PDB file of C-alpha atoms in Angstrom:
ATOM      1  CA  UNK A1467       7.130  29.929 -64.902  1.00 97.00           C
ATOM      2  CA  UNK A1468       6.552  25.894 -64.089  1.00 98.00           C
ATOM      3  CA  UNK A1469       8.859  23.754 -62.162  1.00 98.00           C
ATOM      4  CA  UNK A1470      10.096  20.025 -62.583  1.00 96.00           C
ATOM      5  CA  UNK A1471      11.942  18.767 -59.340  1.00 94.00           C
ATOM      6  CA  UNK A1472      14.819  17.083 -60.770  1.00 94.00           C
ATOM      7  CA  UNK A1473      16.706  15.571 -57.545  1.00 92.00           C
ATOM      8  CA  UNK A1474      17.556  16.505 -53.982  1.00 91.00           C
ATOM      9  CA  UNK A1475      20.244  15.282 -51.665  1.00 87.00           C
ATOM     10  CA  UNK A1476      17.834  15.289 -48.753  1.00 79.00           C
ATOM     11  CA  UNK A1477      15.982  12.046 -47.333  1.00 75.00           C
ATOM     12  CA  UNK A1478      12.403  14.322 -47.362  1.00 68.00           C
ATOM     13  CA  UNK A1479      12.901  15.558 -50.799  1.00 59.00           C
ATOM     14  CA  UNK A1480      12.756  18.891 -49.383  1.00 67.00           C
ATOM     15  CA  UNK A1481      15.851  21.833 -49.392  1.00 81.00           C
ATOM     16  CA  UNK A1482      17.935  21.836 -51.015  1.00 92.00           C
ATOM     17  CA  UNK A1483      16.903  20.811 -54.721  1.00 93.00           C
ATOM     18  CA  UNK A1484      17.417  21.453 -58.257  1.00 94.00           C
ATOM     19  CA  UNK A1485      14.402  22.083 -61.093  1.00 95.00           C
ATOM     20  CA  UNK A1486      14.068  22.631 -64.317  1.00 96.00           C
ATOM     21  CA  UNK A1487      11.990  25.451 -65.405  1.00 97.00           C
ATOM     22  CA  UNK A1488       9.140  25.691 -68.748  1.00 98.00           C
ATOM     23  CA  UNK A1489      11.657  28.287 -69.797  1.00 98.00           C
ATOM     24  CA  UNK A1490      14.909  26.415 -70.623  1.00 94.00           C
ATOM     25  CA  UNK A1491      16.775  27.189 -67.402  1.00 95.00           C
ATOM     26  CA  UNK A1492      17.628  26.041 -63.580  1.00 94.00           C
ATOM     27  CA  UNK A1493      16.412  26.965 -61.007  1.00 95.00           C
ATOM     28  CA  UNK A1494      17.783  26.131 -57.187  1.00 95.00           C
ATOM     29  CA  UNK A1495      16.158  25.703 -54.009  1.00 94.00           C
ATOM     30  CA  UNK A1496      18.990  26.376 -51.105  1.00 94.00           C
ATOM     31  CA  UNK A1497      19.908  28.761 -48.011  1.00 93.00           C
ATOM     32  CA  UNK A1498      20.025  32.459 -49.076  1.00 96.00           C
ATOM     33  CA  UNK A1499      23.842  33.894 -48.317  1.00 97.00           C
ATOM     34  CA  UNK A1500      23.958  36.601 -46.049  1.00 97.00           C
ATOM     35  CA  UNK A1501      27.213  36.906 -45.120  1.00 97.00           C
ATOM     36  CA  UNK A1502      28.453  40.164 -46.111  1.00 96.00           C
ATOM     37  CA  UNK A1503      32.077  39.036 -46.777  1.00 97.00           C
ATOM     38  CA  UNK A1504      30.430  36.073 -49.233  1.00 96.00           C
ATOM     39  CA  UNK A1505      28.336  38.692 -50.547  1.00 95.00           C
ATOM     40  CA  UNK A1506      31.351  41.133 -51.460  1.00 95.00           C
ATOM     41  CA  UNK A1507      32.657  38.620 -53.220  1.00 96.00           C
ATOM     42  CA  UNK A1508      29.577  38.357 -55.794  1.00 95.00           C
ATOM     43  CA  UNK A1509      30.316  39.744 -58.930  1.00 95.00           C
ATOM     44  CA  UNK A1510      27.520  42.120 -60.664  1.00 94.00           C
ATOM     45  CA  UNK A1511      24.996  41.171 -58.232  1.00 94.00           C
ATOM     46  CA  UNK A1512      21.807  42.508 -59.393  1.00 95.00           C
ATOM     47  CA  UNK A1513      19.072  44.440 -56.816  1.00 94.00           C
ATOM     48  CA  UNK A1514      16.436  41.525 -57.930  1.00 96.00           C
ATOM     49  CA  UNK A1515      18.998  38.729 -57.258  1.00 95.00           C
ATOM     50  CA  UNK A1516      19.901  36.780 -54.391  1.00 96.00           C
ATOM     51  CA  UNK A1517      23.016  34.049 -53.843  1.00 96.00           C
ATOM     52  CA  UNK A1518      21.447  30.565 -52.839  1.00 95.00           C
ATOM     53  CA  UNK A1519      24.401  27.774 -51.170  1.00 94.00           C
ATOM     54  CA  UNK A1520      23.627  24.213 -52.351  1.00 93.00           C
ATOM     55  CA  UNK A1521      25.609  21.273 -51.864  1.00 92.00           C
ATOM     56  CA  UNK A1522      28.305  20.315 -54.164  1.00 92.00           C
ATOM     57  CA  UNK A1523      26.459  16.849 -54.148  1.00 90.00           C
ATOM     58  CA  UNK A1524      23.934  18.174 -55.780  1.00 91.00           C
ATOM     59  CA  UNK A1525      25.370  18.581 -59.153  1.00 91.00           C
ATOM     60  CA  UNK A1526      24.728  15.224 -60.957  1.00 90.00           C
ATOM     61  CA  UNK A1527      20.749  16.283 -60.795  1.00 89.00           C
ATOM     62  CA  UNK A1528      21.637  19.408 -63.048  1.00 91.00           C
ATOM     63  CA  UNK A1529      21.372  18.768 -66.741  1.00 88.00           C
ATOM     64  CA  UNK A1530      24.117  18.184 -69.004  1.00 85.00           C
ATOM     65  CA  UNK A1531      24.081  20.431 -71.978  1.00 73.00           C
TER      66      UNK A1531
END
């Protein structure tokens, strides 16, 4: 899989941030939730997948489509 950095809300253009991937989806770049209450609130949470927090301010650098 490739990345293409689409936008990021901080000054360095480092975490958090927002790409777009070589196979037609996002991917995020963001703290990894731990919390177990935030965690019991996941729905079908997989083994292999994790719950990433970015800011709301990030959302104009996704896509539209």
């Amino acid at each position: 899989m490739r990345l293409r950095f689409l936008g990021s809300n901080s000054e360095q253009g480092t975490c958090p941030a927002v790409y777009e991937t070589d196979r037609d989806t996002i991917a995020v770049q963001g703290r990894i939730v731990t919390d177990p209450a935030a965690l019991g609130d996941a729905v079908n949470l997989a083994s292999d997948e994790v719950i990433v927090e970015i800011p709301k301010d990030l959302l104009p650098y996704f896509p539209k489509g």
